[in-house]
Short mmCIF file of C-alpha atoms in Angstrom, two decimals:
data_model
loop_
_atom_site.label_atom_id
_atom_site.label_comp_id
_atom_site.label_asym_id
_atom_site.label_seq_id
_atom_site.Cartn_x
_atom_site.Cartn_y
_atom_site.Cartn_z
CA MET A 19 -123.79 61.85 -78.81
CA SER A 20 -127.79 61.57 -77.75
CA GLY A 21 -127.13 59.57 -74.83
CA LYS A 22 -124.06 61.74 -73.71
CA ARG A 23 -126.54 65.25 -73.97
CA ARG A 24 -129.61 62.87 -71.74
CA GLN A 25 -127.14 62.10 -69.39
CA SER A 26 -125.61 65.57 -69.15
CA ALA A 27 -129.51 67.21 -68.95
CA GLY A 28 -130.19 64.48 -66.16
CA ASN A 29 -127.25 65.82 -64.46
CA GLY A 30 -128.02 69.64 -64.53
CA ARG A 31 -131.53 68.33 -63.69
CA ARG A 32 -130.34 66.60 -60.48
CA LYS A 33 -128.00 69.95 -59.84
CA ARG A 34 -130.85 71.92 -59.73
CA ALA A 35 -132.90 69.62 -57.71
CA ASP A 36 -130.25 69.61 -55.28
CA ARG A 37 -129.53 73.28 -55.27
CA TYR A 38 -133.51 73.84 -54.67
CA SER A 39 -133.69 70.97 -51.62
CA ARG A 40 -130.68 72.60 -50.19
CA ASN A 41 -132.39 76.29 -50.55
CA ASN A 42 -135.49 74.83 -49.23
CA ARG A 43 -133.94 73.52 -46.19
CA PHE A 44 -132.37 76.88 -45.67
CA GLY A 45 -135.24 78.85 -46.07
CA MET A 46 -137.36 77.00 -43.63
CA PHE A 47 -134.66 76.96 -41.29
CA CYS A 48 -134.68 80.58 -41.60
CA LEU A 49 -138.97 80.20 -40.75
CA LEU A 50 -138.55 78.19 -38.26
CA LEU A 51 -135.49 80.22 -35.98
CA GLN A 52 -137.69 83.41 -36.73
CA THR A 53 -140.67 81.67 -35.15
CA LEU A 54 -138.85 80.89 -32.17
CA LEU A 55 -137.12 84.71 -31.88
CA SER A 56 -140.68 85.98 -32.52
CA LEU A 57 -141.95 84.04 -29.74
CA ALA A 58 -138.76 85.16 -27.28
CA PHE A 59 -139.42 88.50 -27.78
CA MET A 60 -143.00 88.70 -27.23
CA GLY A 61 -142.02 86.34 -24.18
CA VAL A 62 -139.40 89.63 -22.80
CA VAL A 63 -141.78 91.98 -23.50
CA ALA A 64 -144.56 90.61 -21.23
CA LEU A 65 -142.27 89.57 -18.91
CA LEU A 66 -140.93 92.94 -18.44
CA ASN A 67 -145.08 93.94 -17.65
CA MET A 68 -144.29 97.18 -19.01
CA LEU A 69 -146.66 97.49 -21.92
CA PRO A 70 -150.57 97.99 -21.70
CA GLY A 71 -152.50 95.39 -23.25
CA ARG A 72 -153.30 97.04 -26.45
CA TYR A 73 -149.31 97.25 -27.05
CA LEU A 74 -148.67 93.80 -26.80
CA LEU A 75 -151.35 93.61 -29.25
CA LEU A 76 -149.75 95.47 -31.57
CA ILE A 77 -146.38 94.07 -31.44
CA GLY A 78 -147.72 90.72 -31.48
CA LEU A 79 -149.48 91.79 -35.14
CA VAL A 80 -146.51 93.25 -36.35
CA LEU A 81 -144.06 90.16 -35.88
CA PHE A 82 -147.43 88.01 -37.40
CA PHE A 83 -147.45 89.88 -40.38
CA LEU A 84 -143.49 89.82 -40.99
CA TRP A 85 -143.35 86.32 -40.32
CA THR A 86 -146.12 85.69 -42.99
CA ILE A 87 -143.81 87.65 -45.12
CA THR A 88 -141.11 84.93 -44.61
CA LEU A 89 -143.82 82.29 -45.03
CA ASN A 90 -145.10 83.42 -48.30
CA THR A 91 -141.27 83.86 -49.18
CA GLN A 92 -140.85 80.54 -48.95
CA VAL A 93 -143.57 78.77 -50.11
CA SER A 94 -144.11 80.22 -52.93
CA ARG A 95 -142.06 79.46 -56.35
CA LYS A 96 -142.20 82.64 -58.16
CA MET A 97 -140.74 84.74 -54.52
CA ARG A 98 -138.52 81.95 -53.31
CA ARG A 99 -135.58 83.97 -53.89
CA THR A 100 -132.47 84.91 -52.02
CA ILE A 101 -134.26 88.41 -50.88
CA GLY A 102 -136.59 86.17 -48.62
CA LYS A 103 -133.91 84.56 -46.94
CA GLY A 104 -131.83 88.11 -46.01
CA PHE A 105 -135.26 89.62 -45.60
CA SER A 106 -135.71 86.54 -42.56
CA VAL A 107 -131.96 87.15 -41.74
CA VAL A 108 -133.18 91.41 -40.98
CA ILE A 109 -135.54 90.45 -39.13
CA MET A 110 -133.63 87.82 -36.41
CA ILE A 111 -131.36 90.32 -36.22
CA PHE A 112 -133.64 93.24 -35.23
CA LEU A 113 -134.94 90.42 -32.68
CA LEU A 114 -132.25 89.27 -31.35
CA THR A 115 -130.99 92.84 -31.00
CA GLY A 116 -134.45 94.20 -29.22
CA THR A 117 -134.38 90.83 -26.66
CA TYR A 118 -131.18 91.62 -25.72
CA TYR A 119 -131.90 95.40 -24.48
CA LEU A 120 -134.79 94.45 -22.98
CA ALA A 121 -133.06 91.82 -20.75
CA LYS A 122 -130.79 94.19 -20.34
CA THR A 123 -133.55 97.02 -19.30
CA ASN A 124 -134.76 94.92 -17.02
CA ASP A 125 -131.55 94.38 -15.12
CA MET A 126 -130.60 98.04 -14.84
CA ILE A 127 -134.38 98.45 -13.30
CA SER A 128 -133.40 95.94 -11.47
CA GLN A 129 -129.90 97.60 -10.19
CA ILE A 130 -131.39 101.15 -9.73
CA ALA A 131 -134.34 99.52 -6.93
CA SER A 132 -131.50 97.77 -5.36
CA GLY A 133 -132.07 100.62 -2.43
CA THR A 134 -132.60 98.65 0.62
CA PHE A 135 -129.62 99.19 2.33
CA LYS A 136 -127.48 101.63 3.85
CA VAL A 137 -123.50 101.57 3.78
CA ASP A 138 -121.51 103.36 6.69
CA ARG A 139 -117.66 103.97 5.48
CA MET A 140 -116.05 103.67 8.78
CA VAL A 141 -112.04 104.99 8.24
CA VAL A 142 -109.06 105.71 9.82
CA ALA A 143 -106.51 109.10 9.56
CA VAL A 144 -103.64 110.01 9.80
CA LEU A 145 -101.97 113.11 9.89
CA ALA A 146 -101.15 114.12 6.53
CA ASP A 147 -97.08 113.55 7.13
CA ASP A 148 -97.62 110.60 9.28
CA PRO A 149 -95.04 107.82 8.43
CA ALA A 150 -97.60 104.80 8.11
CA GLU A 151 -99.03 103.83 4.64
CA ALA A 152 -101.34 101.48 5.81
CA LEU A 153 -103.22 100.03 9.19
CA GLU A 154 -100.65 97.65 9.38
CA ASP A 155 -98.15 100.20 10.19
CA ALA A 156 -100.46 101.74 12.93
CA ALA A 157 -100.51 99.01 14.67
CA ASP A 158 -99.28 100.26 18.31
CA TYR A 159 -100.89 103.70 17.44
CA ASN A 160 -103.60 105.34 19.79
CA PHE A 161 -106.48 105.86 18.28
CA GLY A 162 -109.22 108.38 19.57
CA VAL A 163 -113.30 107.45 19.28
CA GLN A 164 -115.96 108.71 19.98
CA PHE A 165 -119.07 106.47 21.06
CA ALA A 166 -121.91 109.39 21.66
CA MET A 167 -123.20 109.07 17.96
CA GLY A 168 -122.91 105.91 16.06
CA ALA A 169 -122.03 103.53 18.42
CA ASP A 170 -122.93 100.66 16.83
CA ASN A 171 -120.54 101.63 13.94
CA MET A 172 -117.53 102.87 16.50
CA GLN A 173 -117.98 99.30 18.15
CA ALA A 174 -118.32 97.20 14.70
CA ALA A 175 -115.17 98.79 12.71
CA VAL A 176 -113.24 98.39 16.64
CA LEU A 177 -113.86 95.02 16.25
CA ASP A 178 -112.31 95.05 12.40
CA ILE A 179 -109.60 96.64 12.99
CA GLU A 180 -108.33 94.23 15.70
CA GLU A 181 -109.16 91.55 13.84
CA GLU A 182 -107.16 93.04 10.67
CA LEU A 183 -103.66 93.75 13.39
CA GLY A 184 -104.45 90.30 15.30
CA THR A 185 -104.66 91.55 18.78
CA ASP A 186 -107.36 90.78 21.35
CA SER A 187 -107.95 94.73 21.87
CA ILE A 188 -105.86 98.19 20.17
CA GLU A 189 -105.08 101.38 22.51
CA MET A 190 -107.75 104.35 22.69
CA THR A 191 -108.34 107.33 23.44
CA GLU A 192 -112.46 108.30 24.28
CA CYS A 193 -113.52 111.37 22.66
CA ASP A 194 -116.30 113.65 23.50
CA SER A 195 -117.36 114.03 19.75
CA ILE A 196 -115.99 113.77 16.46
CA GLN A 197 -114.85 117.44 16.39
CA ASP A 198 -112.53 116.32 19.63
CA GLN A 199 -111.53 113.33 17.87
CA ALA A 200 -109.90 115.79 15.06
CA GLU A 201 -108.37 118.70 17.59
CA LYS A 202 -106.71 115.18 19.86
CA LEU A 203 -105.27 114.50 16.23
CA HIS A 204 -104.13 117.63 15.09
CA ASP A 205 -102.86 118.32 19.05
CA GLY A 206 -100.95 115.08 18.93
CA GLU A 207 -102.78 113.28 21.53
CA VAL A 208 -103.69 110.69 19.59
CA ASP A 209 -101.97 109.58 16.38
CA ALA A 210 -105.05 108.20 14.47
CA ILE A 211 -108.72 108.40 14.70
CA ILE A 212 -111.62 106.05 13.75
CA TYR A 213 -114.90 107.67 12.08
CA ASN A 214 -117.64 107.77 9.59
CA GLN A 215 -116.63 109.61 6.30
CA ALA A 216 -119.67 110.41 6.32
CA TYR A 217 -119.23 113.25 8.90
CA THR A 218 -116.26 114.60 6.93
CA GLN A 219 -117.89 117.84 5.50
CA ASN A 220 -118.90 118.58 9.15
CA LEU A 221 -115.69 118.39 10.15
CA GLU A 222 -114.68 120.93 7.07
CA GLU A 223 -116.65 122.61 8.70
CA SER A 224 -115.10 123.02 11.87
CA PHE A 225 -111.73 122.90 10.72
CA GLU A 226 -110.11 124.49 7.55
CA ASN A 227 -108.69 122.40 5.32
CA TYR A 228 -109.23 119.35 7.24
CA SER A 229 -109.21 117.04 4.13
CA GLU A 230 -105.65 118.37 2.61
CA ASN A 231 -104.59 117.73 6.14
CA VAL A 232 -105.19 114.05 7.00
CA ARG A 233 -104.85 111.04 4.99
CA ILE A 234 -106.95 107.82 4.75
CA ILE A 235 -104.99 104.53 5.39
CA TYR A 236 -107.90 102.03 5.94
CA SER A 237 -111.30 102.08 5.70
CA HIS A 238 -114.49 99.20 6.65
CA ASP A 239 -117.85 99.66 4.81
CA ILE A 240 -120.97 98.37 7.74
CA ARG A 241 -123.90 97.37 5.61
CA ALA A 242 -127.39 97.79 6.82
CA GLU A 243 -130.67 96.66 5.70
CA LEU A 244 -133.04 99.51 5.64
CA ASP A 245 -137.04 98.84 7.05
CA PHE A 246 -139.40 101.33 5.32
CA GLY A 247 -142.81 99.97 6.53
CA THR A 248 -145.63 98.87 4.23
CA THR A 249 -145.89 100.01 0.65
CA THR A 250 -148.90 101.17 -1.59
CA ASN A 251 -149.67 100.11 -4.93
CA ILE A 252 -148.62 103.71 -6.62
CA THR A 253 -151.44 103.30 -9.29
CA LYS A 254 -153.89 103.42 -7.70
CA GLU A 255 -153.09 104.79 -3.80
CA PRO A 256 -151.26 107.98 -3.31
CA PHE A 257 -147.83 108.09 -2.13
CA THR A 258 -144.68 110.40 -1.24
CA VAL A 259 -141.56 109.71 -2.69
CA TYR A 260 -138.00 111.89 -0.62
CA ILE A 261 -135.87 112.90 -3.45
CA SER A 262 -132.30 113.26 -2.37
CA GLY A 263 -129.24 115.17 -3.96
CA ILE A 264 -125.95 114.34 -2.70
CA ASP A 265 -123.28 116.88 -3.31
CA VAL A 266 -120.55 114.06 -4.25
CA TYR A 267 -119.51 112.44 -7.14
CA GLY A 268 -119.02 109.05 -5.23
CA GLU A 269 -120.55 105.75 -4.48
CA ILE A 270 -124.55 106.52 -4.73
CA GLU A 271 -125.48 104.23 -1.37
CA GLN A 272 -123.23 105.49 0.94
CA SER A 273 -124.47 107.63 4.23
CA SER A 274 -123.92 111.43 3.19
CA ARG A 275 -125.29 114.28 3.75
CA SER A 276 -128.15 115.75 1.35
CA ASP A 277 -127.93 119.23 -0.48
CA VAL A 278 -131.28 118.35 -2.11
CA ASN A 279 -134.27 117.76 -0.13
CA ILE A 280 -137.64 117.87 -2.01
CA ILE A 281 -140.66 115.26 -1.49
CA ALA A 282 -142.77 114.23 -4.18
CA VAL A 283 -146.77 113.87 -2.87
CA VAL A 284 -147.73 112.08 -5.96
CA ASN A 285 -151.61 111.22 -6.58
CA PRO A 286 -151.94 108.46 -9.21
CA THR A 287 -155.80 108.51 -9.32
CA THR A 288 -156.23 112.58 -9.47
CA TYR A 289 -152.78 113.24 -11.46
CA GLN A 290 -151.70 115.80 -9.57
CA ILE A 291 -147.92 116.28 -7.76
CA LEU A 292 -146.63 118.06 -4.77
CA LEU A 293 -143.10 118.98 -4.79
CA VAL A 294 -141.89 120.77 -1.86
CA THR A 295 -138.21 122.02 -1.32
CA THR A 296 -137.08 122.19 2.21
CA PRO A 297 -133.54 124.47 3.18
CA ARG A 298 -130.91 122.00 3.80
CA ASP A 299 -130.02 123.73 6.73
CA TYR A 300 -133.46 123.48 8.39
CA TYR A 301 -133.14 123.05 12.19
CA VAL A 302 -135.60 120.17 12.76
CA GLU A 303 -135.33 117.24 15.24
CA ILE A 304 -133.54 114.05 13.63
CA PRO A 305 -136.33 111.57 14.94
CA GLY A 306 -134.47 108.69 16.70
CA ILE A 307 -131.45 109.84 16.34
CA SER A 308 -130.76 113.74 18.05
CA GLU A 309 -132.72 113.11 21.08
CA GLY A 310 -134.83 116.03 21.08
CA MET A 311 -132.13 118.51 19.92
CA PRO A 312 -132.46 120.25 16.88
CA ASP A 313 -129.93 119.80 13.96
CA LYS A 314 -129.60 120.54 10.36
CA LEU A 315 -131.87 118.66 7.70
CA THR A 316 -128.62 118.03 6.04
CA HIS A 317 -126.95 116.53 8.84
CA ALA A 318 -129.99 113.83 8.75
CA GLY A 319 -128.01 112.01 5.92
CA ILE A 320 -125.04 111.30 7.82
CA TYR A 321 -127.20 109.11 9.95
CA GLY A 322 -128.81 107.76 6.88
CA ILE A 323 -131.96 107.71 4.38
CA ASP A 324 -133.99 106.54 6.27
CA ALA A 325 -133.39 109.18 8.57
CA SER A 326 -133.86 112.04 6.22
CA MET A 327 -137.20 110.66 5.65
CA ALA A 328 -137.80 110.41 9.32
CA THR A 329 -137.25 113.86 9.53
CA LEU A 330 -139.08 115.26 6.43
CA GLY A 331 -142.18 112.56 7.75
CA GLN A 332 -142.23 114.38 10.76
CA LEU A 333 -142.19 117.72 9.55
CA TYR A 334 -144.82 117.45 7.32
CA GLU A 335 -146.71 114.82 8.89
CA THR A 336 -146.86 112.16 6.48
CA ASP A 337 -144.92 108.71 5.94
CA ILE A 338 -142.86 108.61 3.11
CA ASN A 339 -142.21 105.37 2.27
CA TYR A 340 -140.13 105.58 -0.68
CA TYR A 341 -136.94 107.64 -1.84
CA VAL A 342 -134.91 108.37 -4.77
CA ARG A 343 -131.35 109.28 -4.27
CA ILE A 344 -129.13 110.85 -6.90
CA ASN A 345 -125.80 112.48 -6.88
CA PHE A 346 -124.32 115.08 -8.94
CA THR A 347 -122.76 112.88 -11.78
CA SER A 348 -125.77 111.28 -12.58
CA MET A 349 -127.95 114.28 -12.71
CA ILE A 350 -125.25 115.26 -15.92
CA ASP A 351 -126.14 111.88 -17.23
CA ILE A 352 -130.24 111.67 -17.08
CA VAL A 353 -130.08 115.29 -18.23
CA ASP A 354 -128.45 114.96 -21.29
CA ALA A 355 -130.01 111.23 -21.79
CA LEU A 356 -133.50 113.00 -22.02
CA GLY A 357 -131.71 115.51 -24.91
CA GLY A 358 -131.44 118.52 -22.45
CA VAL A 359 -134.22 120.05 -20.25
CA ASP A 360 -136.57 123.43 -21.02
CA VAL A 361 -136.18 124.68 -17.32
CA TYR A 362 -138.12 128.08 -16.09
CA SER A 363 -136.23 130.40 -13.98
CA GLU A 364 -137.94 133.07 -12.39
CA TYR A 365 -134.54 135.68 -12.49
CA ALA A 366 -132.10 136.49 -14.53
CA PHE A 367 -128.77 135.85 -13.20
CA THR A 368 -124.70 134.60 -14.14
CA THR A 369 -123.84 131.62 -12.27
CA SER A 370 -120.79 131.30 -10.25
CA LYS A 371 -117.44 129.19 -10.39
CA ASN A 372 -118.42 127.40 -7.68
CA SER A 373 -121.72 126.30 -9.49
CA GLY A 374 -119.20 124.43 -11.97
CA VAL A 375 -120.14 126.40 -15.53
CA VAL A 376 -120.46 129.70 -15.17
CA MET A 377 -123.31 130.80 -17.62
CA ASP A 378 -125.63 133.39 -18.23
CA VAL A 379 -129.42 132.33 -17.74
CA SER A 380 -132.58 134.23 -18.28
CA GLN A 381 -135.39 134.94 -17.01
CA GLY A 382 -138.17 132.25 -18.41
CA TYR A 383 -137.52 129.40 -19.80
CA ASN A 384 -133.94 127.98 -20.86
CA HIS A 385 -132.74 124.93 -22.36
CA PHE A 386 -129.95 123.52 -20.33
CA ASP A 387 -127.24 120.11 -21.04
CA GLY A 388 -126.81 118.26 -17.98
CA GLU A 389 -123.83 120.28 -16.87
CA GLU A 390 -125.47 123.21 -17.37
CA ALA A 391 -128.79 122.02 -15.15
CA LEU A 392 -126.64 120.92 -12.76
CA ALA A 393 -124.39 124.57 -12.70
CA PHE A 394 -128.63 126.22 -11.83
CA SER A 395 -129.40 123.86 -9.60
CA ARG A 396 -126.35 124.48 -7.69
CA GLU A 397 -125.79 127.93 -7.75
CA ARG A 398 -126.72 129.87 -4.65
CA LYS A 399 -123.80 132.35 -4.06
CA ASN A 400 -125.03 135.27 -7.12
CA LEU A 401 -128.88 134.73 -5.60
CA GLU A 402 -130.51 137.29 -3.77
CA ASP A 403 -132.57 135.23 -1.62
CA GLY A 404 -129.72 132.28 -1.54
CA ASP A 405 -130.60 129.29 -0.34
CA ASN A 406 -133.80 129.36 0.08
CA GLN A 407 -134.18 130.29 -4.20
CA ARG A 408 -131.54 127.35 -4.93
CA GLY A 409 -134.19 125.45 -3.48
CA LYS A 410 -136.90 126.62 -6.08
CA ASN A 411 -134.75 126.34 -8.75
CA GLN A 412 -133.76 122.73 -7.92
CA GLN A 413 -137.73 122.24 -8.37
CA ALA A 414 -137.59 124.17 -12.02
CA VAL A 415 -135.59 121.77 -12.61
CA ILE A 416 -137.07 118.00 -11.34
CA THR A 417 -140.36 119.82 -13.33
CA ALA A 418 -138.80 120.08 -16.39
CA MET A 419 -137.08 116.27 -16.08
CA LEU A 420 -140.53 115.42 -15.12
CA LYS A 421 -142.12 116.84 -17.96
CA LYS A 422 -139.79 114.83 -20.04
CA VAL A 423 -140.02 111.53 -18.54
CA LEU A 424 -143.73 111.35 -18.14
CA SER A 425 -143.73 111.83 -21.94
CA PRO A 426 -145.25 108.32 -23.64
CA THR A 427 -142.66 109.00 -26.44
CA MET A 428 -139.78 109.31 -23.63
CA LEU A 429 -140.91 106.42 -21.58
CA LEU A 430 -140.67 103.96 -24.94
CA GLN A 431 -136.50 104.93 -24.89
CA ALA A 432 -136.41 104.04 -21.28
CA THR A 433 -133.65 101.84 -22.23
CA GLY A 434 -131.59 104.43 -23.44
CA ILE A 435 -131.99 106.59 -20.29
CA MET A 436 -131.45 103.80 -17.80
CA ASN A 437 -128.18 102.70 -19.15
CA GLU A 438 -126.65 106.11 -18.52
CA VAL A 439 -128.02 106.46 -14.65
CA SER A 440 -128.38 102.89 -13.21
CA GLU A 441 -125.18 103.70 -11.57
CA GLY A 442 -126.13 106.89 -10.42
CA VAL A 443 -129.92 106.73 -9.26
CA GLU A 444 -130.59 104.22 -6.29
CA THR A 445 -134.36 104.03 -4.84
CA ASN A 446 -136.62 101.66 -2.93
CA ILE A 447 -139.04 101.33 -5.00
CA SER A 448 -139.35 98.06 -6.24
CA GLN A 449 -138.51 96.58 -9.77
CA SER A 450 -142.08 95.41 -10.22
CA GLN A 451 -143.65 99.03 -8.84
CA ILE A 452 -141.31 101.16 -11.67
CA ASN A 453 -142.64 98.51 -14.24
CA SER A 454 -145.88 99.33 -13.41
CA LEU A 455 -145.77 102.77 -13.25
CA ILE A 456 -144.42 103.21 -16.75
CA LYS A 457 -147.28 100.61 -17.64
CA TYR A 458 -149.67 102.81 -16.45
CA GLN A 459 -148.90 106.35 -17.63
CA LEU A 460 -148.65 104.78 -21.18
CA SER A 461 -151.89 103.54 -20.79
CA LYS A 462 -153.17 106.15 -19.45
CA ASN A 463 -151.38 109.15 -21.59
CA ALA A 464 -152.34 111.50 -18.40
CA ASP A 465 -152.14 115.17 -17.98
CA TRP A 466 -150.47 115.23 -14.72
CA SER A 467 -150.59 118.80 -12.80
CA ILE A 468 -147.91 119.77 -11.17
CA GLN A 469 -147.51 122.38 -8.20
CA SER A 470 -143.94 123.63 -6.59
CA VAL A 471 -143.92 124.96 -2.63
CA ALA A 472 -141.09 125.84 -0.75
CA ALA A 473 -140.52 125.89 3.38
CA THR A 474 -138.91 129.05 4.41
CA GLY A 475 -137.44 130.37 7.39
CA THR A 476 -135.08 132.87 9.19
CA PRO A 477 -131.27 132.51 9.31
CA SER A 478 -129.75 132.39 13.17
CA ARG A 479 -126.83 130.46 14.49
CA GLU A 480 -127.42 127.39 16.72
CA TYR A 481 -126.12 124.72 18.46
CA CYS A 482 -126.61 121.69 16.09
CA TYR A 483 -126.32 117.77 17.43
CA SER A 484 -123.73 116.63 14.95
CA ALA A 485 -121.43 119.77 15.68
CA THR A 486 -119.46 121.35 18.64
CA ASP A 487 -120.21 125.26 17.46
CA PRO A 488 -122.91 126.65 16.95
CA LEU A 489 -123.75 126.80 12.74
CA TYR A 490 -125.49 128.72 10.54
CA VAL A 491 -129.21 127.30 10.23
CA THR A 492 -132.40 128.51 8.94
CA ILE A 493 -135.37 128.42 11.49
CA PRO A 494 -137.92 127.00 10.47
CA ASP A 495 -141.66 129.40 9.77
CA TYR A 496 -143.98 127.03 10.89
CA GLU A 497 -147.13 128.89 9.95
CA ASN A 498 -145.34 128.37 6.00
CA VAL A 499 -145.22 124.66 7.52
CA ASN A 500 -148.77 124.28 8.27
CA GLU A 501 -149.37 125.72 4.87
CA ILE A 502 -147.78 123.22 3.29
CA ILE A 503 -148.87 120.22 5.60
CA ASP A 504 -152.02 121.12 4.00
CA LEU A 505 -151.24 120.94 0.49
CA VAL A 506 -149.96 117.91 1.68
CA ASN A 507 -153.79 116.86 2.86
CA VAL A 508 -155.02 117.56 -0.39
CA VAL A 509 -153.47 115.66 -2.41
CA GLU A 510 -153.24 112.77 -0.29
CA GLU A 511 -157.20 113.64 0.05
CA GLY A 512 -158.10 113.53 -3.85
CA ARG A 513 -158.93 116.74 -3.67
CA ILE A 514 -157.75 119.57 -6.23
CA LEU A 515 -154.33 122.05 -5.96
CA PRO A 516 -155.02 125.10 -6.82
CA ASP A 517 -152.69 126.78 -9.56
CA SER A 518 -151.25 123.45 -10.62
CA GLU A 519 -149.26 123.75 -13.64
CA LYS A 520 -149.80 121.06 -16.28
CA ILE A 521 -147.26 118.75 -16.90
CA ASN A 522 -148.10 117.29 -19.75
#
């Protein structure tokens, strides 16, 4: 009997030893995996280059502290229990999740910073009741074309249509203008017209319900690289950004008229931002496009974001090398991702249905969600000063957004914000520049100041380069423009603006 007891005791010791060995191996495996994941996490954080050195050091110390806890649970016999391994597993899940979202943030910044090209969408339109459903059905049609504006794009579209139809040439009637094309289509002089879809809003100005009376049967995208000239070190040198808001819900890179035209003159060494709003109907020349003839500022967007930047750069005698383009959908997402914004309104008013949301706006600060901020920005019908006040309201929304974005706590939530806006915001500021700007703000935690000004003018009806009939325009007040030029010079030269409002 004693021999059996000794054998049984020996078997028990061997089982406990085996269990101990298995637990020990699993614990060391957890320790090794946690080590590798900690190094991977630190590597991704370092590669993003968003965080100042002290933040990296703090993260490194926290990870090392957590690693020592896991090590202690595996070395100390008293603490070698399931709780130690569970602790390590929780840390590893956190590291895996953090590494994934950091890598995702990097991808989203890359997507936002892809604005080095523009897209012109050339379309074929027929009357709404035309039997043609596709381009093949219009093979023997007479196409109305015009080469006075955008000749290169028109030629490229014609060649693509001929290739699609398998013919050496299509029957064409040359028109004097885009409006002449639409007239000939309406009168039956041509069966279809080929034009840049960016002109649609221009056609709506000349022909009531134009979009309802035609049907698009074909489209061809023409992608062109943009050259913005030299770049700057945006953490050490003054720079200017064109903020363009387009009144559409479509693809952000497509050429389109711009309803919001704000330039932000930024000096990172004096922590100053000057916001300049220019009315969409400002009557100005479009350099390299309008051949000296004035046009509406908003029409510059038809020819690409670079044309709008050149127009404003010439008006205010400054170089504009960067832009941020945002459509209405993305503005709603940004404001909601920020948790809403507190916007200052100079006047109390009620927004109209045309703005998207009917609401009462109080004089002073109002807390808006995304749709409310958009309605506030779009409203002009119920404002005594119309477009001029709308421009100031747009500045107020931009200012409120900057207050949120430039706070360190919000910058640390960049992943969530970028997740909402990566498909609706476009910029030619490079990924490395965006990362360095975030790092700079986190490092300095500077108290930025902001001043807003708006260009003024007088209403009139004038002939425009992009239209055949006189249109409503705003004739610039060049005395006011010269005052704005002086303020731009103050910021760029590192002097201090008067009456600036602190952001932080």
